[in-house]
Amino acid sequence: MLFRDNPVLTRELLVNLRSPRAFVLQLIYVLFLGALVYFYWPADSAGVRQVGSGVARRLFELFFLGQFFLVALVAPTFAAGSITGEKERKTYEMLLASPLKPINILTGKLLSSLSYLVILILSSLPLMILCFLLGGILLSEIARAYVVLILAAGTFGLLSVAASSFFGRTSSALMVSYLVILPLAVLCVALTRTDPNDPRAREFVSFMTVSVLPPWCLATWTVVAIVINRRLLRPPDVGSEGKDVVDEEEEMKYAIGVVIDRDLFPDKLFAPAKRTDLMPDGTNPVLDKELRSEIFSQGTLMLRVVIQVSMLLSIPLMAALLFLRSDRAGYYVAYVITFNLLVGPVFSAGSITQERERQTLALLLTTLLGPGRIVLAKLLAALRVSTVLTFLLTEQLLLAYFLLQELWDRFWTLIVFLLIIATTCLATTTIGLLCSSLSRKTSVAIVLTYMSLLLLFVGPVGLNYYLQGFSSITEERLAAFTVTSPYSAAFSIPMTPIKPSGFSNDNPALPPSIKVEMIPGFPLPVWANFLLLYPPACLLLFGVTYLAFRWRWWRAGAGG
């Protein structure tokens, strides 16, 4: 009953694995990996492609890192909606009332969510074996890599199912899952990566992946499974049809840790207090409703978890990347950008689709408000919340620039960092709102937004790493591929290196900044091109969003 005759597992597998999208996606994934292998082989003067152990090692690391972060990014998208999807479809109580035990429901949801991901991982095994045949890689290393991938898939998937059991919306569960999983993914990669020429380091990695990682993962699975099982056995959120709006005062009585007070700074910036008087003339009612009621309609648990986890992670990062190594301030900015990449789509990608799912879109379209005011209100509300939450993490950056003397003469870099963060907030919100206007479901809009942002923000960084193996491509050309990424923009800002002890007090020479000529005759650094590119691009995307919403407005009028 747990595996073979599990109706939840059978139903989910039949729906997911029999769809044409599953086969098409697997075909595209295998073709993409095959193209990476083919084009990475260096060719000699006769055009014959030959490869050595060094290139095989680099390909092996590229495949492992790519698939590991694929697991970290895709596992939550499959598993975070496993239980919240039942709540949103109003079938959660029917599932709990069935004869199935909670452990059977958990097993079915988890295995069905991760089965397709495991198939994608195993699809790359022939290419990994090809790297082994070329030399420079041990078969045990390939086996350990796949053990790490399978353990990571199970751990990340189970954590996502746990988040799905605690929240009522897929968007909230997805964001909290990413906020917990991505730091674990970075930590795991940092522990497993090593110098292939150092035998002691390789023995340490082998010990970690064989003797330490599996028991810890099994212990984590056991604890998380017990928590989910108790949550399903005695669910506190049954009767959800009558509780679409959470009582804020009642929730605050049992809040642990951070408590959000709408009347205090900075909480009132992203969640003003409920209005007790009439709205003044000229107030946009959609914007007022989004800020004062919509954010807290499902409670404050998601916001409190996001704020506490992000602040907890920022403390060690502040010490390591700002105060101990101030020349690595760009890496702390990358952490802030990653936080906004996770948070921004949650507040914007569901702005329009949730109106459709609540069947209030038609009512909104029949009001006296024009489509421009509605779309602008949705954009400003989501932008205000995501920007305030993101800039809460810049306090550490400001503190470092005011306290560290070596950063005083480069104070202009602080302004550039803040501009990059603000531009990123604008981009994530605008793209999320566009995907919300083009999608029918919030879950689809969120996944589409994340995929678009990964393609624009993370894709250029990975492409840059991949193309570094081609000696014919200049640094300027490589930098031109990364102008859409805020990570590349943050890393391109020259910072003062730490002075070694015994050297003079003069500032050491900074490395020359690579300039990209996006506008003919005006070569600019990567960060300058990024700041010039996104504002007009976001304005264009907002125009497309307005046209898409206007089209739905026209259809509603024609249908009437």
XYZ file of C-alpha atoms in Angstrom:
560
model
C 0.000 0.000 0.000
C 2.916 2.304 0.678
C 4.408 2.063 -2.828
C 2.749 -0.394 -5.195
C -0.931 0.170 -4.461
C -0.696 3.786 -3.367
C -3.560 5.588 -5.179
C -2.008 9.035 -4.671
C 1.273 7.917 -6.249
C -0.494 6.087 -9.090
C -2.710 9.026 -9.955
C 0.104 11.599 -9.862
C 2.447 9.451 -11.965
C -0.236 8.800 -14.599
C -1.000 12.510 -14.870
C 2.610 13.748 -14.883
C 4.566 11.102 -16.794
C 2.025 10.457 -19.560
C 1.839 14.063 -20.661
C 3.649 14.988 -23.912
C 5.464 17.766 -22.040
C 7.396 15.192 -20.008
C 8.886 13.551 -23.096
C 9.572 16.847 -24.850
C 11.304 18.301 -21.791
C 13.475 15.214 -21.360
C 14.440 15.305 -25.041
C 15.383 18.994 -24.823
C 17.385 18.350 -21.646
C 19.396 15.492 -23.172
C 20.008 17.425 -26.395
C 21.209 20.415 -24.374
C 23.686 18.292 -22.410
C 24.865 16.629 -25.614
C 25.447 20.039 -27.205
C 27.500 21.115 -24.194
C 29.730 18.071 -24.576
C 30.112 18.443 -28.341
C 30.978 22.133 -28.455
C 33.301 21.942 -25.478
C 35.710 19.559 -27.197
C 38.716 21.569 -28.462
C 39.558 21.009 -32.137
C 43.068 20.868 -33.586
C 44.233 22.470 -36.823
C 42.861 19.567 -38.882
C 39.395 19.987 -37.356
C 39.617 16.749 -35.384
C 38.138 17.118 -31.914
C 40.404 15.747 -29.203
C 40.064 16.030 -25.479
C 42.281 15.384 -22.508
C 41.735 14.541 -18.886
C 41.717 18.223 -17.871
C 38.768 19.051 -20.126
C 36.990 15.877 -19.012
C 37.423 16.953 -15.397
C 36.026 20.405 -16.175
C 33.028 18.865 -17.960
C 32.402 16.535 -15.024
C 32.381 19.479 -12.597
C 30.148 21.462 -14.944
C 27.652 18.603 -15.175
C 27.646 17.983 -11.438
C 27.217 21.640 -10.470
C 24.587 22.187 -13.155
C 22.535 19.156 -12.141
C 22.923 19.860 -8.431
C 21.533 23.358 -8.777
C 18.919 21.975 -11.178
C 17.784 19.722 -8.322
C 17.822 22.648 -5.869
C 15.743 24.803 -8.230
C 13.350 22.242 -9.713
C 12.583 20.070 -6.665
C 10.644 22.867 -4.895
C 8.639 23.652 -8.040
C 7.415 20.042 -8.148
C 6.980 19.417 -4.410
C 6.012 22.793 -2.915
C 2.563 22.612 -4.507
C 1.849 18.987 -3.635
C -0.346 19.790 -0.609
C -1.088 23.480 -1.169
C -2.486 22.494 -4.552
C -5.045 20.318 -2.763
C -5.909 23.252 -0.495
C -6.307 25.631 -3.426
C -8.505 23.145 -5.305
C -10.606 22.595 -2.140
C -9.821 18.850 -2.148
C -7.564 18.813 0.923
C -10.297 17.728 3.350
C -11.487 15.007 0.988
C -7.939 13.639 0.832
C -7.634 13.636 4.629
C -11.043 11.975 4.998
C -10.028 9.074 2.749
C -8.915 5.722 4.247
C -5.303 6.554 3.391
C -2.871 6.968 6.259
C -0.849 10.180 6.454
C 2.366 8.284 5.672
C 0.786 6.935 2.465
C -0.260 10.427 1.408
C 3.216 11.767 2.156
C 4.943 8.946 0.279
C 2.701 9.337 -2.744
C 3.117 13.104 -2.922
C 6.889 12.982 -2.433
C 7.672 10.179 -4.886
C 5.354 11.560 -7.553
C 6.950 14.995 -7.208
C 10.512 13.704 -7.520
C 10.088 10.827 -9.970
C 10.414 12.986 -13.075
C 13.359 14.883 -11.583
C 15.175 11.599 -10.926
C 14.516 10.569 -14.534
C 16.150 13.792 -15.746
C 19.154 13.183 -13.491
C 19.637 9.616 -14.736
C 19.351 10.820 -18.339
C 22.770 12.414 -18.010
C 24.463 9.203 -16.844
C 25.709 8.175 -20.338
C 27.440 11.543 -20.750
C 29.025 11.163 -17.323
C 30.333 7.735 -18.346
C 31.771 9.359 -21.477
C 33.782 11.701 -19.271
C 35.043 8.647 -17.359
C 36.218 6.944 -20.540
C 38.243 10.015 -21.490
C 40.340 9.715 -18.340
C 41.055 11.922 -15.364
C 37.934 10.818 -13.442
C 37.398 7.821 -11.212
C 34.277 5.707 -11.485
C 33.825 6.094 -7.727
C 33.641 9.880 -8.188
C 30.757 9.492 -10.639
C 28.989 7.130 -8.234
C 29.459 9.577 -5.351
C 28.167 12.435 -7.508
C 24.929 10.593 -8.232
C 24.562 9.568 -4.592
C 24.801 13.246 -3.643
C 22.254 14.184 -6.330
C 19.731 11.546 -5.208
C 20.143 12.463 -1.528
C 19.794 16.141 -2.379
C 16.635 15.482 -4.401
C 15.069 13.565 -1.510
C 16.048 16.141 1.104
C 14.998 19.177 -0.911
C 11.757 17.520 -1.977
C 10.836 16.552 1.572
C 11.562 20.052 2.873
C 9.328 21.461 0.117
C 6.488 19.088 1.028
C 6.876 20.206 4.660
C 6.573 23.842 3.609
C 3.549 22.896 1.500
C 1.850 21.389 4.550
C 2.296 24.555 6.628
C 1.102 27.162 4.107
C -2.128 27.708 2.269
C -0.705 29.035 -0.996
C 1.783 27.494 -3.376
C 3.593 30.808 -3.787
C 4.317 31.081 -0.063
C 5.444 27.465 0.220
C 7.659 27.849 -2.845
C 9.432 30.956 -1.564
C 10.070 29.535 1.908
C 11.340 26.313 0.323
C 13.831 28.199 -1.800
C 14.923 30.313 1.148
C 15.785 27.173 3.133
C 17.080 24.981 0.304
C 19.435 27.328 -1.549
C 21.715 27.993 1.475
C 21.880 24.231 2.047
C 22.762 23.722 -1.622
C 25.573 26.280 -1.491
C 26.918 24.722 1.726
C 26.840 21.231 0.215
C 28.689 22.385 -2.901
C 31.296 24.147 -0.775
C 31.923 20.933 1.194
C 32.125 18.623 -1.834
C 34.240 20.747 -4.177
C 37.987 20.249 -3.891
C 41.268 20.415 -5.761
C 41.590 17.252 -7.904
C 45.378 17.336 -7.448
C 45.146 17.227 -3.646
C 44.762 13.594 -2.485
C 43.946 14.555 1.122
C 41.153 16.839 -0.009
C 39.741 14.114 -2.247
C 39.796 11.663 0.666
C 37.939 14.223 2.797
C 35.251 14.651 0.142
C 34.946 10.874 -0.202
C 34.532 10.548 3.561
C 31.898 13.308 3.646
C 29.814 11.907 0.779
C 29.965 8.254 1.880
C 30.100 8.310 5.674
C 28.635 11.646 6.802
C 26.111 12.856 4.236
C 23.834 9.745 3.978
C 23.243 9.381 7.763
C 22.536 13.085 8.112
C 20.116 12.993 5.188
C 18.329 9.943 6.592
C 18.048 11.626 9.989
C 16.661 14.768 8.335
C 14.170 12.694 6.336
C 12.977 10.970 9.504
C 12.457 14.192 11.459
C 10.735 16.031 8.605
C 8.542 13.014 7.811
C 7.404 12.829 11.452
C 6.512 16.544 11.406
C 4.541 16.207 8.160
C 2.832 13.034 9.380
C 1.631 14.804 12.548
C 0.523 17.782 10.491
C -1.598 15.534 8.255
C -2.878 13.444 11.155
C -4.099 16.459 13.159
C -4.408 19.279 10.612
C -5.061 22.689 12.182
C -6.189 24.211 8.870
C -9.235 22.064 8.052
C -12.437 23.836 7.198
C -10.482 26.133 4.903
C -13.544 27.123 2.890
C -14.685 29.259 5.797
C -11.247 30.609 6.631
C -9.972 32.204 3.451
C -8.804 35.203 5.514
C -6.652 34.588 8.605
C -7.447 36.544 11.757
C -4.321 38.660 12.208
C -4.827 39.417 15.909
C -5.442 35.768 16.730
C -2.314 34.713 14.857
C -0.132 37.265 16.674
C -1.008 35.684 20.033
C 0.918 32.544 19.071
C 3.640 34.168 16.955
C 7.226 33.120 17.742
C 10.226 35.318 16.984
C 9.616 38.349 14.806
C 6.227 40.007 15.286
C 5.013 42.371 12.581
C 3.426 45.577 13.862
C 1.782 47.651 11.153
C 1.999 50.858 13.162
C 5.789 50.761 13.601
C 8.707 51.430 11.267
C 9.722 49.683 9.001
C 6.724 47.311 9.038
C 4.333 50.047 7.982
C 6.354 50.600 4.809
C 5.330 47.264 3.260
C 2.110 46.650 5.229
C 0.275 49.789 6.350
C -2.361 49.459 9.056
C -5.922 48.660 8.119
C -7.914 51.699 7.151
C -10.512 52.802 9.706
C -11.642 55.923 7.840
C -12.807 56.748 4.344
C -10.286 56.834 1.534
C -9.301 60.338 0.426
C -10.302 61.512 -3.020
C -7.924 60.386 -5.730
C -6.714 57.286 -3.858
C -6.257 54.202 -6.002
C -8.503 51.614 -4.277
C -6.644 48.662 -5.830
C -3.308 49.882 -4.463
C -4.864 50.541 -1.057
C -6.421 47.091 -0.960
C -3.238 45.327 -2.053
C -1.104 46.965 0.631
C -3.525 46.964 3.546
C -5.433 43.697 3.092
C -4.052 41.380 0.431
C -0.608 40.739 1.930
C -1.969 39.689 5.320
C -5.015 37.805 4.046
C -3.238 34.454 4.548
C -1.495 35.421 7.776
C 2.000 36.641 8.582
C 3.758 33.279 8.913
C 5.365 33.452 5.498
C 6.649 37.004 5.986
C 7.949 36.259 9.467
C 9.822 33.167 8.275
C 11.309 35.059 5.325
C 12.507 37.959 7.478
C 13.985 35.762 10.217
C 15.799 33.358 7.878
C 17.191 36.126 5.671
C 18.437 38.116 8.658
C 19.972 35.026 10.240
C 21.883 34.241 7.043
C 23.021 37.837 6.631
C 24.956 37.866 9.920
C 27.702 35.336 9.011
C 27.772 36.636 5.446
C 28.269 40.166 6.733
C 31.230 39.034 8.835
C 32.853 36.974 6.083
C 32.168 39.128 3.021
C 32.184 42.656 4.430
C 34.242 43.000 7.600
C 36.842 40.258 7.118
C 37.153 40.638 3.331
C 35.769 44.009 2.285
C 36.973 43.413 -1.283
C 34.225 40.789 -1.557
C 31.347 43.170 -0.936
C 29.986 42.208 -4.343
C 29.316 38.701 -3.045
C 27.154 40.049 -0.233
C 25.271 42.113 -2.809
C 24.813 38.860 -4.758
C 23.145 37.398 -1.659
C 20.765 40.378 -1.492
C 20.017 39.964 -5.211
C 19.293 36.258 -4.699
C 16.882 37.125 -1.893
C 14.990 39.496 -4.182
C 14.998 36.921 -6.974
C 13.159 34.591 -4.594
C 10.861 37.145 -2.952
C 9.943 39.439 -5.840
C 7.962 36.953 -7.964
C 5.859 35.816 -4.998
C 4.225 39.228 -4.647
C 3.911 40.050 -8.357
C 3.398 36.766 -10.220
C 0.051 36.171 -8.525
C -1.293 39.709 -8.745
C -3.625 39.040 -11.682
C -3.930 35.252 -11.643
C -5.214 35.246 -8.068
C -8.033 37.572 -9.118
C -8.947 35.004 -11.735
C -8.691 32.071 -9.321
C -10.912 33.856 -6.779
C -13.310 34.672 -9.634
C -13.050 38.388 -8.910
C -11.326 39.432 -12.144
C -14.603 40.000 -13.970
C -15.833 42.100 -11.052
C -12.626 44.136 -11.122
C -12.945 44.735 -14.845
C -16.473 46.101 -14.451
C -15.418 48.848 -12.013
C -14.913 52.478 -13.003
C -11.122 52.051 -12.800
C -9.282 51.956 -16.076
C -6.953 49.047 -16.924
C -3.922 51.332 -16.645
C -4.676 52.252 -13.031
C -5.313 48.626 -12.102
C -2.073 47.335 -13.608
C -0.062 50.241 -12.188
C -1.510 49.628 -8.715
C -0.600 45.945 -8.910
C 2.952 46.850 -9.953
C 3.463 49.506 -7.261
C 2.108 47.304 -4.478
C 4.319 44.324 -5.365
C 7.334 46.578 -5.980
C 6.920 48.348 -2.654
C 6.733 45.140 -0.613
C 9.622 43.330 -2.341
C 11.847 46.432 -2.325
C 11.349 47.140 1.385
C 12.016 43.499 2.328
C 15.123 43.442 0.133
C 16.556 46.713 1.403
C 16.259 45.458 4.980
C 19.341 43.384 4.124
C 21.329 46.437 3.019
C 21.722 47.659 6.597
C 24.806 45.466 6.919
C 26.221 46.948 3.727
C 25.722 50.492 4.996
C 27.290 49.568 8.322
C 30.407 48.203 6.617
C 30.876 51.312 4.471
C 30.603 53.591 7.488
C 32.876 51.570 9.781
C 35.592 50.244 7.457
C 38.190 52.864 6.619
C 39.375 51.118 3.441
C 35.921 51.647 1.914
C 35.680 55.378 2.600
C 37.577 56.389 -0.535
C 35.323 54.153 -2.651
C 32.009 55.348 -1.276
C 30.664 55.705 -4.807
C 30.558 51.902 -5.082
C 27.910 51.862 -2.339
C 25.670 54.045 -4.497
C 26.210 51.719 -7.465
C 25.454 48.636 -5.363
C 22.203 50.174 -4.125
C 21.231 51.133 -7.682
C 21.875 47.582 -8.858
C 19.689 46.199 -6.062
C 16.894 48.694 -6.800
C 17.042 47.902 -10.525
C 16.858 44.194 -9.742
C 13.750 44.785 -7.619
C 12.130 46.618 -10.512
C 13.045 43.859 -12.983
C 11.789 40.947 -10.872
C 8.494 42.697 -10.124
C 7.863 43.733 -13.724
C 8.642 40.286 -15.133
C 6.451 38.646 -12.497
C 3.526 40.924 -13.328
C 3.960 40.209 -17.042
C 3.893 36.445 -16.437
C 0.818 36.896 -14.245
C -1.001 38.673 -17.071
C -0.113 35.917 -19.550
C -0.934 32.909 -17.338
C -4.143 31.417 -16.041
C -2.835 29.860 -12.809
C -0.648 31.390 -10.118
C 1.579 28.316 -9.927
C 2.256 28.501 -13.665
C 2.958 32.231 -13.464
C 5.427 31.782 -10.587
C 7.328 28.965 -12.292
C 7.409 30.932 -15.554
C 8.732 33.980 -13.687
C 11.464 32.007 -11.951
C 12.534 30.390 -15.217
C 12.675 33.781 -16.950
C 14.714 35.329 -14.134
C 17.110 32.389 -14.054
C 17.592 32.738 -17.792
C 18.327 36.464 -17.494
C 20.213 36.565 -14.180
C 21.918 33.202 -13.679
C 22.130 31.931 -17.257
C 24.711 34.521 -18.405
C 26.980 33.670 -15.450
C 26.873 29.966 -16.300
C 27.423 30.730 -19.986
C 30.438 32.832 -19.071
C 31.908 29.961 -17.051
C 31.249 27.544 -19.912
C 32.760 29.776 -22.623
C 35.948 30.393 -20.649
C 37.218 27.121 -22.065
C 37.277 28.656 -25.550
C 40.497 30.611 -25.979
C 39.242 32.334 -29.137
C 36.666 34.397 -27.206
C 37.989 37.627 -25.709
C 37.162 38.900 -22.230
C 35.193 41.786 -23.721
C 33.024 39.367 -25.679
C 32.470 37.228 -22.590
C 31.493 40.302 -20.575
C 28.996 41.309 -23.276
C 27.058 38.092 -22.644
C 26.562 38.990 -18.975
C 25.114 42.514 -19.128
C 21.624 41.180 -18.276
C 22.811 39.660 -15.001
C 22.859 41.715 -11.776
C 25.391 39.240 -10.411
C 27.865 40.142 -13.141
C 27.099 43.817 -12.579
C 27.897 43.502 -8.853
C 31.089 41.518 -9.496
C 32.290 43.997 -12.125
C 32.549 46.883 -9.636
C 36.237 47.341 -8.719
C 36.857 47.054 -4.989
C 40.006 47.870 -3.018
C 41.879 44.636 -2.260
C 42.884 43.915 1.338
C 46.431 45.170 2.013
C 48.804 42.362 3.060
C 50.718 42.968 6.277
C 54.088 44.688 5.814
C 53.066 46.669 2.742
C 52.822 50.422 2.453
C 49.691 52.359 3.272
C 49.165 53.364 -0.337
C 46.121 51.829 -1.960
C 47.165 48.982 -4.251
C 46.385 49.244 -7.920
C 42.933 48.018 -8.848
C 42.502 45.531 -11.696
C 41.322 47.201 -14.892
C 37.561 47.072 -15.376
C 36.395 45.304 -18.535
C 34.265 47.579 -20.690
C 31.530 46.537 -23.064
C 30.552 48.623 -26.075
C 26.798 48.053 -26.170
C 26.338 51.527 -27.657
C 28.745 52.126 -30.580
C 31.468 54.525 -29.546
C 30.620 54.409 -25.801
C 32.401 51.547 -24.001
C 31.047 51.199 -20.476
C 31.591 48.777 -17.573
C 29.192 45.874 -17.141
C 27.432 47.519 -14.200
C 26.809 50.716 -16.182
C 25.332 48.748 -19.102
C 23.119 46.857 -16.663
C 21.787 50.076 -15.117
C 21.138 51.573 -18.556
C 19.516 48.435 -19.977
C 16.834 47.487 -17.476
C 14.826 50.699 -16.848
C 13.707 51.072 -20.492
C 13.327 47.291 -20.767
C 11.041 47.257 -17.708
C 9.025 50.125 -19.192
C 8.598 48.086 -22.366
C 7.561 44.985 -20.399
C 5.050 47.048 -18.432
C 3.588 48.207 -21.738
C 3.204 44.581 -22.852
C 1.552 43.765 -19.515
C -0.863 46.659 -19.998
C -1.747 45.454 -23.503
C -2.327 41.885 -22.263
C -4.568 43.135 -19.458
C -6.298 45.512 -21.863
C -7.019 42.591 -24.166
C -8.710 40.727 -21.312
C -10.617 43.921 -20.560
C -11.802 44.027 -24.168
C -12.815 40.357 -24.072
C -14.799 40.955 -20.869
C -16.594 43.880 -22.532
C -17.273 41.876 -25.681
C -18.584 38.961 -23.644
C -20.960 41.289 -21.824
